[in-house]
mmCIF file of C-alpha atoms in Angstrom:
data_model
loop_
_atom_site.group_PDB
_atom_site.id
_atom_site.type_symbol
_atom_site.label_atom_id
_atom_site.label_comp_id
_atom_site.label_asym_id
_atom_site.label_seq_id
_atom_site.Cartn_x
_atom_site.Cartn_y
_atom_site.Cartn_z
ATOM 1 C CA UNK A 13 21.566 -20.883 3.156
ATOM 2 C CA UNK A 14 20.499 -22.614 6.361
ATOM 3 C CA UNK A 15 17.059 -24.494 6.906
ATOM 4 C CA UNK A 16 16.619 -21.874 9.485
ATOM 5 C CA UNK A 17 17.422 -18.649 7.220
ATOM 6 C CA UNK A 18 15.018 -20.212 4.259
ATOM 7 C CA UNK A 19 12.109 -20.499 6.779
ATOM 8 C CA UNK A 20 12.753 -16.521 7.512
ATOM 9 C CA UNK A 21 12.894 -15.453 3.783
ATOM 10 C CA UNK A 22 10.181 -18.410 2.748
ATOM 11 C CA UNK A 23 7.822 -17.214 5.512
ATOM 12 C CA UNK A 24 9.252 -13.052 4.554
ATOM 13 C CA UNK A 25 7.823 -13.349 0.915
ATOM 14 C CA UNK A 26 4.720 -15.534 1.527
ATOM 15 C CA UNK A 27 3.461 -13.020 3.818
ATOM 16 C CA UNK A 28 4.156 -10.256 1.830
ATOM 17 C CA UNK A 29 2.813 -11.507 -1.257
ATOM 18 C CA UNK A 30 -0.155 -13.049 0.357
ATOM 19 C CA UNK A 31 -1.330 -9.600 1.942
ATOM 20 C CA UNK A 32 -1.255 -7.953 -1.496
ATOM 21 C CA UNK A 33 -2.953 -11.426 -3.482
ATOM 22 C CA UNK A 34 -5.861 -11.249 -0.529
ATOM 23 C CA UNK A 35 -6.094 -7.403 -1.310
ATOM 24 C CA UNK A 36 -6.625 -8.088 -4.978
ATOM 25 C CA UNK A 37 -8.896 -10.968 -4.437
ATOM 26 C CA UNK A 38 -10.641 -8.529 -2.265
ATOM 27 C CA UNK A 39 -10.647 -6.016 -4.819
ATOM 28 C CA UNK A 40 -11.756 -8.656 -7.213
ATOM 29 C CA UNK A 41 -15.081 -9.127 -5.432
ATOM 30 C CA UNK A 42 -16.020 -5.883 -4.553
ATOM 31 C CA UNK A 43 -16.006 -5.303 -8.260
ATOM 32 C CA UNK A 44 -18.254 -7.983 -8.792
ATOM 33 C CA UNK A 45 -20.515 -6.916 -6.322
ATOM 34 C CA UNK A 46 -20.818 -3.316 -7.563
ATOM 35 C CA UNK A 47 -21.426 -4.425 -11.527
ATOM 36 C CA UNK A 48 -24.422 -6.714 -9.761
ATOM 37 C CA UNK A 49 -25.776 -3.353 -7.635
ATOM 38 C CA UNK A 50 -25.239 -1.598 -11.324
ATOM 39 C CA UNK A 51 -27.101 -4.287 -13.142
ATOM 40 C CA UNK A 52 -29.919 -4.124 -10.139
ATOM 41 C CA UNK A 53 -30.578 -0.192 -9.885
ATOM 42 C CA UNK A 54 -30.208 -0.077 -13.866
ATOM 43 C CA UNK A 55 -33.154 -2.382 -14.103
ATOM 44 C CA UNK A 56 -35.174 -0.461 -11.486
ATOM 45 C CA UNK A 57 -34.690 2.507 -13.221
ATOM 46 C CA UNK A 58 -35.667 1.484 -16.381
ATOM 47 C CA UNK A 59 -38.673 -0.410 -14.824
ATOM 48 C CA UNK A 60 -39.694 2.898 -13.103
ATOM 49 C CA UNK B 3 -6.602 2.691 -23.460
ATOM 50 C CA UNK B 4 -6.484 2.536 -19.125
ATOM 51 C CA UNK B 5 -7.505 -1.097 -19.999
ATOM 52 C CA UNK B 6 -3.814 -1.608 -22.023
ATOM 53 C CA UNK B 7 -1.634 0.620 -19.413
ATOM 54 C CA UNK B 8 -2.927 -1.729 -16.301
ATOM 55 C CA UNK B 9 -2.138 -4.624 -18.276
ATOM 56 C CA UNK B 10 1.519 -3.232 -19.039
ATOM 57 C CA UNK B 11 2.302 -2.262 -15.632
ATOM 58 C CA UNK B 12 0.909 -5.544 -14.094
ATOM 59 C CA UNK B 13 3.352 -7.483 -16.388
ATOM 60 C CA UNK B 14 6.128 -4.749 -15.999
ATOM 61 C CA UNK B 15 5.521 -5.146 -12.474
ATOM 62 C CA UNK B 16 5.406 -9.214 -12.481
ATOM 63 C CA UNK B 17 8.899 -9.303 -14.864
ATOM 64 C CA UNK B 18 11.063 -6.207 -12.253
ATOM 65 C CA UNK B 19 10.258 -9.136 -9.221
ATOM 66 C CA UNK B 20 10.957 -11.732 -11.250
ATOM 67 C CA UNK B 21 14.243 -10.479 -12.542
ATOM 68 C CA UNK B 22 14.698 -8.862 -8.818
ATOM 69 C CA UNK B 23 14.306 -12.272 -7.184
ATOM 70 C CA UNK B 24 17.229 -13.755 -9.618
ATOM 71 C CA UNK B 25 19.519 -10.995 -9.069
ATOM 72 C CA UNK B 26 18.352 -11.425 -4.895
ATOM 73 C CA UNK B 27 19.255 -15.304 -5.415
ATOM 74 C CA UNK B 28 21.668 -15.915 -7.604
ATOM 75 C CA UNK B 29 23.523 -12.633 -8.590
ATOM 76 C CA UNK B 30 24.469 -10.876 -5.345
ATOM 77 C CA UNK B 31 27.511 -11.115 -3.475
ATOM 78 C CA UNK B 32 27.453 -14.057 -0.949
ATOM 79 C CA UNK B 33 27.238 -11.465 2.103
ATOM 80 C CA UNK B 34 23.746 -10.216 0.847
ATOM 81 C CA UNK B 35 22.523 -14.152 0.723
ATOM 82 C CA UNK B 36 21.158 -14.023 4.181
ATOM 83 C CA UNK B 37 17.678 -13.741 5.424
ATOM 84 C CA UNK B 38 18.004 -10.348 7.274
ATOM 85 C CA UNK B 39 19.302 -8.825 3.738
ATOM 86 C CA UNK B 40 16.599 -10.866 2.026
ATOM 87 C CA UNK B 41 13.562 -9.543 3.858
ATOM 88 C CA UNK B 42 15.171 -5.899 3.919
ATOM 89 C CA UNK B 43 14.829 -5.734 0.186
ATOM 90 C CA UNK B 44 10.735 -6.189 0.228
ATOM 91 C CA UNK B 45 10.600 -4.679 3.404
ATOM 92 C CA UNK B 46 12.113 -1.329 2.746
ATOM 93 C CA UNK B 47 10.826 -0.690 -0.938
ATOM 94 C CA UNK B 48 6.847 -2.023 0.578
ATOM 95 C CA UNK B 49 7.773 1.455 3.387
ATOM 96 C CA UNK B 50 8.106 3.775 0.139
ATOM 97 C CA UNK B 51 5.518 2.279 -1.562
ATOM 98 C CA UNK B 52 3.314 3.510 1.402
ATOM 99 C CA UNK B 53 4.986 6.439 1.973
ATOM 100 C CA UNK B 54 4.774 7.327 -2.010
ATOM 101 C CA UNK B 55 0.837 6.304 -1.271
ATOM 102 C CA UNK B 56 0.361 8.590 1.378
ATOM 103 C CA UNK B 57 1.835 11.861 0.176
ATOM 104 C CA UNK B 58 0.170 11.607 -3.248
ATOM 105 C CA UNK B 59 -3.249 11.070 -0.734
ATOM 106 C CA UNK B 60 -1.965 14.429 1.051
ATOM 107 C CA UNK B 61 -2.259 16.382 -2.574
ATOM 108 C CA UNK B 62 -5.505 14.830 -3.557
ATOM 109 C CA UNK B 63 -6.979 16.002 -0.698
ATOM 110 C CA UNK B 64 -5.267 19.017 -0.292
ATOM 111 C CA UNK B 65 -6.813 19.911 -4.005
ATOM 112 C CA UNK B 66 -10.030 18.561 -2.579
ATOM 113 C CA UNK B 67 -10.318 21.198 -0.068
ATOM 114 C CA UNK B 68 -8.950 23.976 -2.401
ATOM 115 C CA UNK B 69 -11.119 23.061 -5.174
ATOM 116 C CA UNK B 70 -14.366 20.932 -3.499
ATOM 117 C CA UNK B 71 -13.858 18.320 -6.714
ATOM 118 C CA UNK B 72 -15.180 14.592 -5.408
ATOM 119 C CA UNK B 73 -12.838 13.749 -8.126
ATOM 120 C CA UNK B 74 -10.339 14.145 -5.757
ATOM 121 C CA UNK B 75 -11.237 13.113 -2.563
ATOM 122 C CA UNK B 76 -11.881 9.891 -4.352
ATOM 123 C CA UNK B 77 -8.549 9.183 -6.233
ATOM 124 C CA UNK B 78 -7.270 10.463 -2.075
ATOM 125 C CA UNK B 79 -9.697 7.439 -0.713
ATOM 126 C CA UNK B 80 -8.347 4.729 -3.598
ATOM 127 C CA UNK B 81 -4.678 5.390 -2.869
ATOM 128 C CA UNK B 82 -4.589 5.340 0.677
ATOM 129 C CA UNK B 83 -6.494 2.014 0.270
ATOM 130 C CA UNK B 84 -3.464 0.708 -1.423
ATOM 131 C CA UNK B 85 -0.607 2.515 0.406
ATOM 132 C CA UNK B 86 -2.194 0.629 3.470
ATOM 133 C CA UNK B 87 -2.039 -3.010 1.793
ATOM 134 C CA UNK B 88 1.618 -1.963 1.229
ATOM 135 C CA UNK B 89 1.851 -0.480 4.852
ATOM 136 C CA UNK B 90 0.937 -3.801 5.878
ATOM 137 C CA UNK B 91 3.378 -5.743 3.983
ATOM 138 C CA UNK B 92 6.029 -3.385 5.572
ATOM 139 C CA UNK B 93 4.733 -4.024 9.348
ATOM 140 C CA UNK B 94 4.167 -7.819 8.601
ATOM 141 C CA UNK B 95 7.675 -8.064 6.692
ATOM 142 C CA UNK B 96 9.524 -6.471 9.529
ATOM 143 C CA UNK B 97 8.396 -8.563 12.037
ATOM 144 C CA UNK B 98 9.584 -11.942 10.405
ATOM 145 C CA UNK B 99 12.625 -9.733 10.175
ATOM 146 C CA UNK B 100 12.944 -8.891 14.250
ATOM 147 C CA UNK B 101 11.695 -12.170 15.024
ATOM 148 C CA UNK B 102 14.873 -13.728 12.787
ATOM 149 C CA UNK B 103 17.428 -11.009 13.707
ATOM 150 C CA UNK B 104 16.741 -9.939 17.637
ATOM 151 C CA UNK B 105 14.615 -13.232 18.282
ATOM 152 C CA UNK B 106 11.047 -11.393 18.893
ATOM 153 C CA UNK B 107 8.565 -10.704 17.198
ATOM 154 C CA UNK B 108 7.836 -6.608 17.958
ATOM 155 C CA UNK B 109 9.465 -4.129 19.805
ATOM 156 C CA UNK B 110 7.963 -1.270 21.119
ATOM 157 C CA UNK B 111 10.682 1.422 19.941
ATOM 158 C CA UNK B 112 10.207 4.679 18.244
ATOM 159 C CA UNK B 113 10.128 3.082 14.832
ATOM 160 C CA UNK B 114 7.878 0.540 15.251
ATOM 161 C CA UNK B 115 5.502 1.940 16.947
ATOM 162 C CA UNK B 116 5.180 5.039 15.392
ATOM 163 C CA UNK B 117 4.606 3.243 12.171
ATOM 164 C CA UNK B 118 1.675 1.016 13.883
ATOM 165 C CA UNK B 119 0.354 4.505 14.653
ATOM 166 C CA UNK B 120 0.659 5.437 11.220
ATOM 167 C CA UNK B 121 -1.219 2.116 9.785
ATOM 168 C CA UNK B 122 -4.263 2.317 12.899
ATOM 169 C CA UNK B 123 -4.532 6.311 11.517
ATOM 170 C CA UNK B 124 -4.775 4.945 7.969
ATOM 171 C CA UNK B 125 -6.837 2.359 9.104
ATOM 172 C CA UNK B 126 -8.995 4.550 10.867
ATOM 173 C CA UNK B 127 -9.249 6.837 7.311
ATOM 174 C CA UNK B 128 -10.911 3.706 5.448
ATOM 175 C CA UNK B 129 -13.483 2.943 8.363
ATOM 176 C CA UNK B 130 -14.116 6.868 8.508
ATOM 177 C CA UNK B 131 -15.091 6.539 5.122
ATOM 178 C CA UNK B 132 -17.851 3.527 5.281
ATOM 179 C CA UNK B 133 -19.028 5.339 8.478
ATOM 180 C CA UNK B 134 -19.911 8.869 7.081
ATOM 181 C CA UNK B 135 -22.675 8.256 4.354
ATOM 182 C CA UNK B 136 -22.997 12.229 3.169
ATOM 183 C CA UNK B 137 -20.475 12.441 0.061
ATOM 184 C CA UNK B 138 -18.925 16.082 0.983
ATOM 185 C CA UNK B 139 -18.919 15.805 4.527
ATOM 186 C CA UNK B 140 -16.949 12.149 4.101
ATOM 187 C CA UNK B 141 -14.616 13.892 1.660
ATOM 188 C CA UNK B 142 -14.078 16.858 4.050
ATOM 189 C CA UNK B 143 -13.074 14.760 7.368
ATOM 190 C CA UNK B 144 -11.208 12.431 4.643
ATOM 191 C CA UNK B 145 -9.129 14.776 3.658
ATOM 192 C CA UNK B 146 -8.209 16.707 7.468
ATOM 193 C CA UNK B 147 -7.472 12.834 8.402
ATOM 194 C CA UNK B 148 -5.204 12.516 5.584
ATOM 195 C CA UNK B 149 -3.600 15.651 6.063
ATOM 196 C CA UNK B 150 -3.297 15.020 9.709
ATOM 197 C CA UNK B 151 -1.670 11.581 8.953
ATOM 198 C CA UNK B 152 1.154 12.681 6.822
ATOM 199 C CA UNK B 153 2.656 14.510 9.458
ATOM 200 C CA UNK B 154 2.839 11.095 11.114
ATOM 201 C CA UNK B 155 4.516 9.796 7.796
ATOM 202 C CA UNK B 156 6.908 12.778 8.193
ATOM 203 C CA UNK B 157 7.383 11.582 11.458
ATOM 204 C CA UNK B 158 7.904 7.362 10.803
ATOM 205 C CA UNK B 159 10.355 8.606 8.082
ATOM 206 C CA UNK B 160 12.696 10.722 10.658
ATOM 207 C CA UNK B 161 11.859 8.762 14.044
ATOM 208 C CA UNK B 162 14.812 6.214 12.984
ATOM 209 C CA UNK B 163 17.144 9.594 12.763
ATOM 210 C CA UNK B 164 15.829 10.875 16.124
ATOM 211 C CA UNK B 165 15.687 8.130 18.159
ATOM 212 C CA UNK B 166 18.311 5.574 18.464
ATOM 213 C CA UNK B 167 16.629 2.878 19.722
ATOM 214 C CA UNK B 168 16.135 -1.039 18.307
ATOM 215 C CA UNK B 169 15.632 -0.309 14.690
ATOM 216 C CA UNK B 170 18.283 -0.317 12.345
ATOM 217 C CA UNK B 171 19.986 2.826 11.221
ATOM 218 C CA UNK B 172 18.892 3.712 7.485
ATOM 219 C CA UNK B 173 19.447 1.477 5.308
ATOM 220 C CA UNK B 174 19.530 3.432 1.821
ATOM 221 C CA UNK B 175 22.846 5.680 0.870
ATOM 222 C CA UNK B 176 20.433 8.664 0.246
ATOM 223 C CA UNK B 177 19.909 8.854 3.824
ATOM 224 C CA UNK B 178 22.272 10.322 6.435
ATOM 225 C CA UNK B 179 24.500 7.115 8.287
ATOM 226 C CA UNK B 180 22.487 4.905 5.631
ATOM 227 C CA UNK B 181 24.411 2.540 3.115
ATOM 228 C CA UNK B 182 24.524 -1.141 2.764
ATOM 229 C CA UNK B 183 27.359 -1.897 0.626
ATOM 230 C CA UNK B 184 28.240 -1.757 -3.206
ATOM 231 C CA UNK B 185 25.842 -3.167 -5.657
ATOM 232 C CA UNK B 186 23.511 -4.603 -2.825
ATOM 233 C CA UNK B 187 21.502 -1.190 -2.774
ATOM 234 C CA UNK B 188 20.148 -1.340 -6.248
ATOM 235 C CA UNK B 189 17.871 -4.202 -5.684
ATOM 236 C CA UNK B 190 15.767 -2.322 -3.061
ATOM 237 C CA UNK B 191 14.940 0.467 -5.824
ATOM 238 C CA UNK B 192 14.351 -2.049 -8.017
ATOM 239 C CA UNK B 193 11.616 -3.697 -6.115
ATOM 240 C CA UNK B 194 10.172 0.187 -5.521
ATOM 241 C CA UNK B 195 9.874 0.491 -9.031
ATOM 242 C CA UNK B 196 8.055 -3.339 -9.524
ATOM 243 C CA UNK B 197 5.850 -2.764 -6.171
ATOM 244 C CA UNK B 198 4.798 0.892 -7.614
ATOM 245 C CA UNK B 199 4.181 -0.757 -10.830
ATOM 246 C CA UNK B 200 1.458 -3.271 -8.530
ATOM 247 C CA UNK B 201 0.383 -0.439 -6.833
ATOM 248 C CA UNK B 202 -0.752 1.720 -9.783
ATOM 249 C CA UNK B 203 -2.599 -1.007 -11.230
ATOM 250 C CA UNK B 204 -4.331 -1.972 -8.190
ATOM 251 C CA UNK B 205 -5.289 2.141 -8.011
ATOM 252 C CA UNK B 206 -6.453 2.277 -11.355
ATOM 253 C CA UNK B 207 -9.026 -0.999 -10.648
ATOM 254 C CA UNK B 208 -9.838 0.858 -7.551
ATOM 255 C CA UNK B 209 -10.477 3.984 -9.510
ATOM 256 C CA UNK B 210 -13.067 2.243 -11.572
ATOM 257 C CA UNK B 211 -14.932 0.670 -8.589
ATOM 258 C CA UNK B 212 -15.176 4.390 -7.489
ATOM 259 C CA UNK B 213 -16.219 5.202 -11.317
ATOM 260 C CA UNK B 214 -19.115 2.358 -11.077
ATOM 261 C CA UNK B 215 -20.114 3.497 -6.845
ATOM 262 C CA UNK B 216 -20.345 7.314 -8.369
ATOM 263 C CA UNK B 217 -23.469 5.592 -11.310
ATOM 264 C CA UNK B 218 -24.717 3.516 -8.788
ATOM 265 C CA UNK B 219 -25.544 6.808 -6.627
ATOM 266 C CA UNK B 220 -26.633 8.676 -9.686
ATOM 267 C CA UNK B 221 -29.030 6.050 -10.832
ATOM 268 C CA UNK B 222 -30.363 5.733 -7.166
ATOM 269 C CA UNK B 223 -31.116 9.333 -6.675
ATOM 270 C CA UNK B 224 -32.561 9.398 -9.999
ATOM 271 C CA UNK B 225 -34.629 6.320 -9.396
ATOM 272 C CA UNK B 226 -35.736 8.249 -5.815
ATOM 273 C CA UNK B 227 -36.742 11.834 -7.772
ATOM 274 C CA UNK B 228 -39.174 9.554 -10.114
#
């Protein structure tokens, strides 16, 4: 394979595996975020 | 028990690429060892991956509206989420692909741009959804918009049929004029069975984070009635 075809298929997977790694990362922190909001409105609840 | 079936299908998912990518490599005949076929084999499975996404969206909300279960309209909202990572993956793969094979990056032929279409409509969907804060009226535009965008899927999946313009023919055997060669076909449903694999998991988290936004809505209102 030529240097130029392995920058194609090198820069081909990156990108495709980056978009879906970002999207779980994403994923990752929005579930974070949501147990904290639990945690938060549980507490007011059970303060109220 | 979900807990054990994500955690199979995220290794089942990580072993099908990594056995993919040695048969892509190492196995295949020296003809397929090319970028163009390289890219084609995440490009086209990450397109039915979508596609897959997108339909299943179109029954969830179809049995939304028949039934008015947020049960639905939710599992519609969490899959379209994902088909559009994937839908991504296909736009972003395929234009590494045009800029190696026809030297530029996009093209705007029937294909192409139909399938931007497609992604800004999808797009559009998730936005629709942070915009609108009333749960059944969300779930009711949700669900016309995901109706509404299938018919553009319909239309992506033909428009390479239809028009003959700078897109490839189809690739896949299945398809009319489609084919690629012995053997070198099997790796593209291959990586459709590892990327649907991802893409269930990656539901299924989703799914909870709609699970835990559902309590946290509960617990507000009830919090607000004190």
């Amino acid at each position: 394979m030529s240097p130029r075809e392995f920058q194609f298929v090198f820069g081909g997977f990156v990108t495709a595996w980056l978009i879906l790694v970002i999207y779980a990362v994403s994923l990752g922190l929005r579930e974070r975020r949501l147990r904290k909001e639990l945690d938060r409105v549980r507490q007011m609840v059970e303060k109220r | 028990m979900r807990e054990k079936i994500t955690y199979v299908l995220a290794i089942a998912g990580i072993a099908l690429v990594t056995w993919n990518l040695y048969k892509i490599f190492f196995v295949l005949p020296p003809e397929a060892n090319v970028a163009a076929y390289q890219i084609v084999y995440f490009h086209v499975p990450a397109a039915i991956t979508a596609f897959t996404g997108f339909f299943v969206a179109l029954i969830a909300s179809g049995l939304y509206l028949a039934t008015g279960d947020l049960k639905f309209d939710a599992f519609a909202a969490g899959i379209t989420e994902v088909a559009v990572a994937f839908a991504s993956v296909n736009l972003a793969t395929g234009m590494i692909w045009a800029r190696y094979a026809w030297g530029i990056w996009w093209a705007w032929d029937a294909r192409l741009t139909s399938m931007l279409t497609c992604w800004l409509m999808y797009a559009g969907y998730l936005i629709l959804r942070r915009a609108v804060d009333e749960p059944t009226q969300r779930a009711k535009l949700s669900a016309f918009l995901s109706i509404f965008g299938c018919v553009n899927v319909a239309f992506v999946y033909k428009s390479i049929e239809w028009f003959r313009t700078q897109h490839p023919a189809p690739v896949l055997s299945v398809r009319q004029g489609g084919g690629m060669g012995p053997g070198m076909e099997a790796p593209i449903y291959w990586n459709y069975l590892a990327m649907l694999c991802i893409a269930t998991v990656l539901v299924i988290v989703r799914m909870r984070q709609e699970g835990v936004s559902r309590e946290i809505d509960s617990l507000r209102r009830m919090a607000h009635a004190y």
